[in-house]
Amino acid sequence: MAFALAVHAGAGTLQPEKQIQPFIHAGLRAALLAGFAVLADGGTALDAVTAAVVTMEDNPLFNAGRGSVLTMEGSAEMDAAIMEGAGRRAGAVGGITGPRNPILAARMVMQRSEHVLLVGEGAIRFLREQGMAMETPDYFVTERRQAVLLAELSRRADELNKPSHDAAKAQDSKHGTVGAVACDKAGTLAAATSTGGMTAKLPGRLSDSPLIGAGTFADNATCAVSATGHGEPFIRWVVAHDVSARMRYLRETLDQAAGNVVAELAQVGGSGGLIAVDTSGRITLPFNSQGMYRGTIGVDGAPMTAIWREKLT
Ligand code: ASP
């Protein structure tokens, strides 16, 4: 039976310094191989997307876990969600600082509580009671993200004095997210998404990532989706579920459904993209921004990655 996995690590006006590009490819490959090891061994899609996202959360280059972007007050507040396509089981956390791997926190909410989404202090209390180890807040904060925050705050101060402020364009350079979707040997789907959100966000702001149906969705009847981009339009357009709904009600293929949703988003200033997989292991990776950190792996075990519009290699 075929299996497949795709990952992303954010979309937008990607301008990684030349010297860090190999590390981005390496980070994507490490995530793909972690998920592949699970799937090749007959493991579940849920375990595969968890393993892939954990590696990217631990990688300070990506906006999730350690290295998350910072709120306007300089703290890291993270969101994550996980969903399984058999029975639509789901768990999510929002606005948390503490668990090293927010995706494991989301999974704990799914497996050990009767709820889908826990946020803030209540979430932390629950996770602590469940025995989850906590990091101190400074574990998540990197110098690189502090520099980006300072640049963003001073850009905002300058923008206030300029008449034409292209808000959508300005958003592009300061977000990112990591995510994974998988189809396992049994044909079960799963999706996982984890993010620090957007640079200089208001404390308390939630992204699309932890919202089931917006940034994350999985249903064995259709597909598994993890999205990345400017979260507010992704929430209002209920992106991940819209891909599934088009397949279900309009009988569109995975490619058509995902492509149409991402094209529609472009028209309303929703910059970004998504990764999706169906139960036959087909993968699609559409985006409407300059690029999207992305990669795929299948039964041959060869990780393929790309940053901008070039083909996966
Ligand atoms: N969707 C995330 C957010 O709105 C950011 C991203 O995916 O780039 O916070």
mmCIF file of C-alpha atoms and ligand atoms in Angstrom:
data_model
loop_
_atom_site.group_PDB
_atom_site.id
_atom_site.type_symbol
_atom_site.label_atom_id
_atom_site.label_comp_id
_atom_site.label_asym_id
_atom_site.label_seq_id
_atom_site.Cartn_x
_atom_site.Cartn_y
_atom_site.Cartn_z
ATOM 1 C CA MET A 1 0.000 0.000 0.000
ATOM 2 C CA ALA A 2 1.322 3.447 -0.903
ATOM 3 C CA PHE A 3 2.018 6.073 1.710
ATOM 4 C CA ALA A 4 2.992 9.717 1.407
ATOM 5 C CA LEU A 5 4.017 12.711 3.481
ATOM 6 C CA ALA A 6 4.369 16.425 2.745
ATOM 7 C CA VAL A 7 5.698 19.222 4.937
ATOM 8 C CA HIS A 8 5.811 23.010 4.804
ATOM 9 C CA ALA A 9 7.669 25.581 6.832
ATOM 10 C CA GLY A 10 5.934 28.796 5.794
ATOM 11 C CA ALA A 11 5.139 30.898 2.742
ATOM 12 C CA GLY A 12 5.495 34.528 1.747
ATOM 13 C CA THR A 13 8.134 36.848 0.327
ATOM 14 C CA LEU A 14 10.862 34.446 1.285
ATOM 15 C CA GLN A 15 14.262 36.052 1.411
ATOM 16 C CA PRO A 16 16.463 33.646 3.307
ATOM 17 C CA GLU A 17 20.084 34.764 3.295
ATOM 18 C CA LYS A 18 22.032 32.653 0.818
ATOM 19 C CA GLN A 19 24.018 30.991 3.535
ATOM 20 C CA ILE A 20 20.947 29.702 5.363
ATOM 21 C CA GLN A 21 19.199 28.208 2.330
ATOM 22 C CA PRO A 22 21.020 24.854 2.634
ATOM 23 C CA PHE A 23 19.917 24.698 6.261
ATOM 24 C CA ILE A 24 16.317 25.260 5.254
ATOM 25 C CA HIS A 25 16.495 22.385 2.784
ATOM 26 C CA ALA A 26 18.214 20.278 5.448
ATOM 27 C CA GLY A 27 15.512 21.140 8.005
ATOM 28 C CA LEU A 28 12.765 20.152 5.567
ATOM 29 C CA ARG A 29 14.573 16.920 4.692
ATOM 30 C CA ALA A 30 15.033 16.035 8.366
ATOM 31 C CA ALA A 31 11.290 16.490 8.908
ATOM 32 C CA LEU A 32 10.466 14.353 5.861
ATOM 33 C CA LEU A 33 12.808 11.575 6.952
ATOM 34 C CA ALA A 34 11.426 11.582 10.504
ATOM 35 C CA GLY A 35 7.909 11.103 9.130
ATOM 36 C CA PHE A 36 9.087 8.576 6.548
ATOM 37 C CA ALA A 37 10.683 6.384 9.243
ATOM 38 C CA VAL A 38 7.270 6.117 10.931
ATOM 39 C CA LEU A 39 5.301 5.416 7.745
ATOM 40 C CA ALA A 40 7.767 2.938 6.228
ATOM 41 C CA ASP A 41 7.617 0.971 9.458
ATOM 42 C CA GLY A 42 3.834 0.671 9.153
ATOM 43 C CA GLY A 43 3.203 3.484 11.651
ATOM 44 C CA THR A 44 0.216 5.792 11.593
ATOM 45 C CA ALA A 45 -0.200 9.057 9.717
ATOM 46 C CA LEU A 46 -0.816 10.674 13.116
ATOM 47 C CA ASP A 47 2.590 9.559 14.409
ATOM 48 C CA ALA A 48 4.260 10.571 11.143
ATOM 49 C CA VAL A 49 2.957 14.151 11.119
ATOM 50 C CA THR A 50 3.796 14.459 14.816
ATOM 51 C CA ALA A 51 7.389 13.305 14.241
ATOM 52 C CA ALA A 52 7.840 15.625 11.260
ATOM 53 C CA VAL A 53 6.487 18.696 13.058
ATOM 54 C CA VAL A 54 8.528 18.030 16.224
ATOM 55 C CA THR A 55 11.771 18.243 14.206
ATOM 56 C CA MET A 56 10.722 21.588 12.717
ATOM 57 C CA GLU A 57 9.599 22.978 16.085
ATOM 58 C CA ASP A 58 13.043 22.126 17.462
ATOM 59 C CA ASN A 59 14.732 23.897 14.533
ATOM 60 C CA PRO A 60 15.173 27.610 15.402
ATOM 61 C CA LEU A 61 15.144 28.546 11.697
ATOM 62 C CA PHE A 62 11.414 27.860 11.519
ATOM 63 C CA ASN A 63 8.581 29.848 13.108
ATOM 64 C CA ALA A 64 7.304 27.252 15.592
ATOM 65 C CA GLY A 65 8.514 26.060 18.977
ATOM 66 C CA ARG A 66 12.032 27.409 19.568
ATOM 67 C CA GLY A 67 12.579 30.314 17.169
ATOM 68 C CA SER A 68 8.932 31.364 17.081
ATOM 69 C CA VAL A 69 8.318 34.955 16.014
ATOM 70 C CA LEU A 70 7.560 37.365 18.861
ATOM 71 C CA THR A 71 4.547 39.387 19.954
ATOM 72 C CA MET A 72 4.843 43.163 20.051
ATOM 73 C CA GLU A 73 5.823 42.741 23.704
ATOM 74 C CA GLY A 74 8.697 40.400 22.827
ATOM 75 C CA SER A 75 7.282 37.076 24.032
ATOM 76 C CA ALA A 76 6.623 33.873 22.094
ATOM 77 C CA GLU A 77 2.991 32.697 22.086
ATOM 78 C CA MET A 78 2.452 29.506 20.160
ATOM 79 C CA ASP A 79 -0.508 27.770 18.487
ATOM 80 C CA ALA A 80 -0.767 24.197 17.194
ATOM 81 C CA ALA A 81 -3.339 21.677 16.010
ATOM 82 C CA ILE A 82 -3.439 18.039 15.022
ATOM 83 C CA MET A 83 -6.230 16.078 13.360
ATOM 84 C CA GLU A 84 -6.786 12.511 12.241
ATOM 85 C CA GLY A 85 -8.956 11.657 9.257
ATOM 86 C CA ALA A 86 -10.551 8.548 10.752
ATOM 87 C CA GLY A 87 -13.393 9.856 12.886
ATOM 88 C CA ARG A 88 -12.134 13.462 12.678
ATOM 89 C CA ARG A 89 -10.388 13.335 16.042
ATOM 90 C CA ALA A 90 -8.666 16.653 16.754
ATOM 91 C CA GLY A 91 -6.742 18.554 19.409
ATOM 92 C CA ALA A 92 -5.331 22.067 19.524
ATOM 93 C CA VAL A 93 -3.688 24.658 21.744
ATOM 94 C CA GLY A 94 -3.526 28.424 21.361
ATOM 95 C CA GLY A 95 -1.503 31.254 22.852
ATOM 96 C CA ILE A 96 0.731 29.020 24.955
ATOM 97 C CA THR A 97 4.306 29.356 26.208
ATOM 98 C CA GLY A 98 5.811 26.357 27.974
ATOM 99 C CA PRO A 99 5.724 23.020 26.157
ATOM 100 C CA ARG A 100 8.874 22.559 24.069
ATOM 101 C CA ASN A 101 6.733 21.011 21.348
ATOM 102 C CA PRO A 102 3.316 22.633 21.037
ATOM 103 C CA ILE A 103 2.255 19.854 18.632
ATOM 104 C CA LEU A 104 2.651 17.325 21.469
ATOM 105 C CA ALA A 105 0.509 19.607 23.614
ATOM 106 C CA ALA A 106 -2.187 19.639 20.896
ATOM 107 C CA ARG A 107 -2.002 15.873 20.727
ATOM 108 C CA MET A 108 -2.367 15.639 24.500
ATOM 109 C CA VAL A 109 -5.532 17.751 24.321
ATOM 110 C CA MET A 110 -6.870 15.366 21.667
ATOM 111 C CA GLN A 111 -6.000 12.193 23.530
ATOM 112 C CA ARG A 112 -6.486 13.115 27.175
ATOM 113 C CA SER A 113 -9.237 15.716 27.343
ATOM 114 C CA GLU A 114 -12.812 15.797 26.157
ATOM 115 C CA HIS A 115 -12.145 19.077 24.338
ATOM 116 C CA VAL A 116 -10.678 20.116 21.011
ATOM 117 C CA LEU A 117 -9.032 23.485 21.739
ATOM 118 C CA LEU A 118 -7.473 24.774 24.959
ATOM 119 C CA VAL A 119 -5.839 28.209 25.183
ATOM 120 C CA GLY A 120 -3.605 30.234 27.464
ATOM 121 C CA GLU A 121 -3.284 29.555 31.164
ATOM 122 C CA GLY A 122 -6.004 26.913 31.292
ATOM 123 C CA ALA A 123 -4.180 24.963 28.604
ATOM 124 C CA ILE A 124 -0.895 25.182 30.511
ATOM 125 C CA ARG A 125 -2.550 24.032 33.722
ATOM 126 C CA PHE A 126 -4.080 21.029 31.965
ATOM 127 C CA LEU A 127 -0.797 20.116 30.291
ATOM 128 C CA ARG A 128 1.112 20.395 33.555
ATOM 129 C CA GLU A 129 -1.405 18.133 35.264
ATOM 130 C CA GLN A 130 -0.874 15.637 32.464
ATOM 131 C CA GLY A 131 2.841 15.656 33.197
ATOM 132 C CA MET A 132 4.080 17.674 30.237
ATOM 133 C CA ALA A 133 7.523 19.179 30.857
ATOM 134 C CA MET A 134 7.721 22.980 30.522
ATOM 135 C CA GLU A 135 10.506 25.203 29.208
ATOM 136 C CA THR A 136 11.130 28.686 30.558
ATOM 137 C CA PRO A 137 9.894 31.483 28.236
ATOM 138 C CA ASP A 138 13.433 32.440 27.142
ATOM 139 C CA TYR A 139 14.001 28.969 25.653
ATOM 140 C CA PHE A 140 11.776 29.981 22.724
ATOM 141 C CA VAL A 141 13.254 33.447 22.068
ATOM 142 C CA THR A 142 16.145 33.708 19.612
ATOM 143 C CA GLU A 143 18.269 36.740 18.749
ATOM 144 C CA ARG A 144 17.232 36.458 15.124
ATOM 145 C CA ARG A 145 13.544 36.867 16.008
ATOM 146 C CA GLN A 146 14.302 39.743 18.366
ATOM 147 C CA ALA A 147 16.043 41.557 15.502
ATOM 148 C CA VAL A 148 13.063 40.948 13.183
ATOM 149 C CA LEU A 149 10.688 42.287 15.852
ATOM 150 C CA LEU A 150 12.721 45.472 16.279
ATOM 151 C CA ALA A 151 12.847 45.971 12.507
ATOM 152 C CA GLU A 152 9.089 45.440 12.238
ATOM 153 C CA LEU A 153 8.292 47.862 15.057
ATOM 154 C CA SER A 154 10.449 50.578 13.520
ATOM 155 C CA ARG A 155 8.994 49.888 10.045
ATOM 156 C CA ARG A 156 5.522 50.391 11.532
ATOM 157 C CA ALA A 157 6.579 53.660 13.085
ATOM 158 C CA ASP A 158 7.864 54.825 9.655
ATOM 159 C CA GLU A 159 4.761 53.572 7.823
ATOM 160 C CA LEU A 160 2.523 55.718 9.982
ATOM 161 C CA ASN A 161 4.027 58.733 8.290
ATOM 162 C CA LYS A 162 3.583 57.410 4.758
ATOM 163 C CA PRO A 163 0.321 57.845 2.830
ATOM 164 C CA SER A 164 0.179 54.532 0.889
ATOM 165 C CA HIS A 165 0.586 51.590 3.138
ATOM 166 C CA ASP A 166 0.193 48.232 1.401
ATOM 167 C CA ALA A 167 -0.816 46.161 4.405
ATOM 168 C CA ALA A 168 -1.019 42.825 2.608
ATOM 169 C CA LYS A 169 2.444 43.206 1.179
ATOM 170 C CA ALA A 170 3.893 44.266 4.498
ATOM 171 C CA GLN A 171 2.527 41.117 6.131
ATOM 172 C CA ASP A 172 4.431 38.837 3.804
ATOM 173 C CA SER A 173 7.865 39.034 5.327
ATOM 174 C CA LYS A 174 7.008 38.383 8.928
ATOM 175 C CA HIS A 175 5.134 35.137 9.212
ATOM 176 C CA GLY A 176 5.790 31.421 8.803
ATOM 177 C CA THR A 177 4.476 28.187 10.240
ATOM 178 C CA VAL A 178 5.353 24.525 10.049
ATOM 179 C CA GLY A 179 3.031 21.732 9.051
ATOM 180 C CA ALA A 180 2.776 18.166 7.829
ATOM 181 C CA VAL A 181 0.143 15.985 6.154
ATOM 182 C CA ALA A 182 0.348 12.239 5.680
ATOM 183 C CA CYS A 183 -1.428 9.204 4.293
ATOM 184 C CA ASP A 184 -0.333 5.954 5.945
ATOM 185 C CA LYS A 185 -0.288 2.384 4.605
ATOM 186 C CA ALA A 186 -3.803 1.819 5.933
ATOM 187 C CA GLY A 187 -5.074 4.843 3.972
ATOM 188 C CA THR A 188 -5.673 6.973 7.062
ATOM 189 C CA LEU A 189 -4.915 10.684 6.831
ATOM 190 C CA ALA A 190 -3.575 13.173 9.386
ATOM 191 C CA ALA A 191 -2.603 16.846 9.462
ATOM 192 C CA ALA A 192 -0.533 18.849 11.955
ATOM 193 C CA THR A 193 0.291 22.565 12.060
ATOM 194 C CA SER A 194 2.368 24.587 14.536
ATOM 195 C CA THR A 195 3.244 28.276 14.589
ATOM 196 C CA GLY A 196 4.537 31.236 16.521
ATOM 197 C CA GLY A 197 2.116 33.345 14.477
ATOM 198 C CA MET A 198 3.059 36.741 13.087
ATOM 199 C CA THR A 199 5.802 39.112 14.181
ATOM 200 C CA ALA A 200 4.598 41.936 16.434
ATOM 201 C CA LYS A 201 1.133 40.422 16.803
ATOM 202 C CA LEU A 202 -0.994 41.592 19.709
ATOM 203 C CA PRO A 203 -0.628 39.334 22.740
ATOM 204 C CA GLY A 204 -3.640 37.001 22.725
ATOM 205 C CA ARG A 205 -3.966 36.892 18.933
ATOM 206 C CA LEU A 206 -4.684 33.381 17.617
ATOM 207 C CA SER A 207 -3.693 32.294 14.130
ATOM 208 C CA ASP A 208 -5.548 30.044 11.702
ATOM 209 C CA SER A 209 -3.222 27.142 12.588
ATOM 210 C CA PRO A 210 -5.011 25.858 15.749
ATOM 211 C CA LEU A 211 -8.477 26.433 14.295
ATOM 212 C CA ILE A 212 -9.841 23.168 12.930
ATOM 213 C CA GLY A 213 -11.084 23.842 9.405
ATOM 214 C CA ALA A 214 -9.053 27.037 8.941
ATOM 215 C CA GLY A 215 -5.355 26.091 9.142
ATOM 216 C CA THR A 216 -5.684 22.371 9.838
ATOM 217 C CA PHE A 217 -8.135 19.682 8.722
ATOM 218 C CA ALA A 218 -8.248 15.939 8.013
ATOM 219 C CA ASP A 219 -11.052 13.658 6.903
ATOM 220 C CA ASN A 220 -10.537 10.234 5.356
ATOM 221 C CA ALA A 221 -13.483 10.949 3.045
ATOM 222 C CA THR A 222 -11.502 13.673 1.295
ATOM 223 C CA CYS A 223 -8.055 14.924 2.327
ATOM 224 C CA ALA A 224 -5.695 16.219 5.021
ATOM 225 C CA VAL A 225 -4.645 19.882 4.841
ATOM 226 C CA SER A 226 -2.139 22.122 6.635
ATOM 227 C CA ALA A 227 -2.097 25.790 5.651
ATOM 228 C CA THR A 228 0.379 28.632 5.981
ATOM 229 C CA GLY A 229 0.009 32.310 5.270
ATOM 230 C CA HIS A 230 -1.527 35.489 6.598
ATOM 231 C CA GLY A 231 -3.832 33.908 9.155
ATOM 232 C CA GLU A 232 -6.730 36.364 9.241
ATOM 233 C CA PRO A 233 -7.974 35.735 5.674
ATOM 234 C CA PHE A 234 -7.290 32.029 6.155
ATOM 235 C CA ILE A 235 -9.642 32.070 9.145
ATOM 236 C CA ARG A 236 -12.350 34.045 7.334
ATOM 237 C CA TRP A 237 -12.166 31.837 4.251
ATOM 238 C CA VAL A 238 -12.043 28.645 6.364
ATOM 239 C CA VAL A 239 -9.338 27.433 4.015
ATOM 240 C CA ALA A 240 -8.518 23.874 5.027
ATOM 241 C CA HIS A 241 -12.141 22.790 5.280
ATOM 242 C CA ASP A 242 -12.970 24.537 2.026
ATOM 243 C CA VAL A 243 -10.537 22.249 0.184
ATOM 244 C CA SER A 244 -12.270 19.227 1.694
ATOM 245 C CA ALA A 245 -15.758 20.629 1.030
ATOM 246 C CA ARG A 246 -14.974 21.219 -2.659
ATOM 247 C CA MET A 247 -13.881 17.609 -3.003
ATOM 248 C CA ARG A 248 -16.914 16.362 -1.134
ATOM 249 C CA TYR A 249 -19.660 18.471 -2.626
ATOM 250 C CA LEU A 250 -18.294 19.566 -6.012
ATOM 251 C CA ARG A 251 -16.396 16.323 -6.633
ATOM 252 C CA GLU A 252 -13.254 18.267 -7.471
ATOM 253 C CA THR A 253 -9.931 16.427 -7.402
ATOM 254 C CA LEU A 254 -7.432 17.233 -4.650
ATOM 255 C CA ASP A 255 -5.418 19.359 -7.092
ATOM 256 C CA GLN A 256 -8.429 21.288 -8.347
ATOM 257 C CA ALA A 257 -9.895 21.905 -4.905
ATOM 258 C CA ALA A 258 -6.643 23.098 -3.346
ATOM 259 C CA GLY A 259 -5.693 25.170 -6.399
ATOM 260 C CA ASN A 260 -9.092 26.890 -6.498
ATOM 261 C CA VAL A 261 -9.020 27.743 -2.788
ATOM 262 C CA VAL A 262 -5.520 29.220 -2.970
ATOM 263 C CA ALA A 263 -6.392 31.201 -6.122
ATOM 264 C CA GLU A 264 -9.515 32.601 -4.477
ATOM 265 C CA LEU A 265 -7.465 33.617 -1.453
ATOM 266 C CA ALA A 266 -5.071 35.571 -3.650
ATOM 267 C CA GLN A 267 -7.980 37.746 -4.792
ATOM 268 C CA VAL A 268 -8.786 38.775 -1.233
ATOM 269 C CA GLY A 269 -5.226 39.474 -0.123
ATOM 270 C CA GLY A 270 -4.757 36.104 1.532
ATOM 271 C CA SER A 271 -1.095 35.503 0.832
ATOM 272 C CA GLY A 272 0.189 31.972 1.452
ATOM 273 C CA GLY A 273 -0.403 28.353 0.526
ATOM 274 C CA LEU A 274 -1.148 24.886 1.773
ATOM 275 C CA ILE A 275 -0.098 21.264 1.571
ATOM 276 C CA ALA A 276 -2.656 18.492 1.151
ATOM 277 C CA VAL A 277 -2.824 14.736 0.618
ATOM 278 C CA ASP A 278 -5.668 12.372 -0.274
ATOM 279 C CA THR A 279 -6.229 8.708 0.596
ATOM 280 C CA SER A 280 -4.469 7.469 -2.520
ATOM 281 C CA GLY A 281 -1.352 9.318 -1.456
ATOM 282 C CA ARG A 282 -1.632 12.114 -4.026
ATOM 283 C CA ILE A 283 -0.051 15.339 -2.815
ATOM 284 C CA THR A 284 -0.607 18.958 -3.827
ATOM 285 C CA LEU A 285 1.362 22.020 -2.671
ATOM 286 C CA PRO A 286 -0.228 25.202 -4.103
ATOM 287 C CA PHE A 287 0.725 28.731 -2.992
ATOM 288 C CA ASN A 288 0.023 32.244 -4.222
ATOM 289 C CA SER A 289 3.055 33.924 -2.647
ATOM 290 C CA GLN A 290 6.608 34.147 -3.981
ATOM 291 C CA GLY A 291 7.487 30.870 -2.384
ATOM 292 C CA MET A 292 6.713 28.243 0.208
ATOM 293 C CA TYR A 293 9.241 26.131 2.086
ATOM 294 C CA ARG A 294 7.970 22.675 1.194
ATOM 295 C CA GLY A 295 8.840 19.051 0.635
ATOM 296 C CA THR A 296 7.458 15.595 -0.076
ATOM 297 C CA ILE A 297 8.462 11.993 0.448
ATOM 298 C CA GLY A 298 6.901 8.747 -0.761
ATOM 299 C CA VAL A 299 7.575 5.019 -0.674
ATOM 300 C CA ASP A 300 10.975 5.428 -2.376
ATOM 301 C CA GLY A 301 12.227 7.338 0.676
ATOM 302 C CA ALA A 302 13.764 10.162 -1.384
ATOM 303 C CA PRO A 303 13.061 13.561 0.244
ATOM 304 C CA MET A 304 12.276 16.313 -2.298
ATOM 305 C CA THR A 305 12.296 19.991 -1.278
ATOM 306 C CA ALA A 306 11.865 23.488 -2.751
ATOM 307 C CA ILE A 307 11.715 27.125 -1.624
ATOM 308 C CA TRP A 308 10.388 29.286 -4.499
ATOM 309 C CA ARG A 309 8.631 28.292 -7.742
ATOM 310 C CA GLU A 310 11.324 25.815 -8.771
ATOM 311 C CA LYS A 311 10.555 22.104 -9.024
ATOM 312 C CA LEU A 312 11.136 19.892 -6.027
ATOM 313 C CA THR A 313 14.582 18.292 -6.066
HETATM 314 N N1 ASP B 1 -0.730 31.381 9.531
HETATM 315 C C1 ASP B 1 0.196 31.887 10.489
HETATM 316 C C2 ASP B 1 -0.415 33.017 11.251
HETATM 317 O O1 ASP B 1 -1.300 33.675 10.779
HETATM 318 C C3 ASP B 1 1.462 32.378 9.902
HETATM 319 C C4 ASP B 1 1.960 31.663 8.701
HETATM 320 O O2 ASP B 1 1.525 30.581 8.388
HETATM 321 O O3 ASP B 1 2.841 32.183 8.011
HETATM 322 O O4 ASP B 1 0.035 33.307 12.322
#
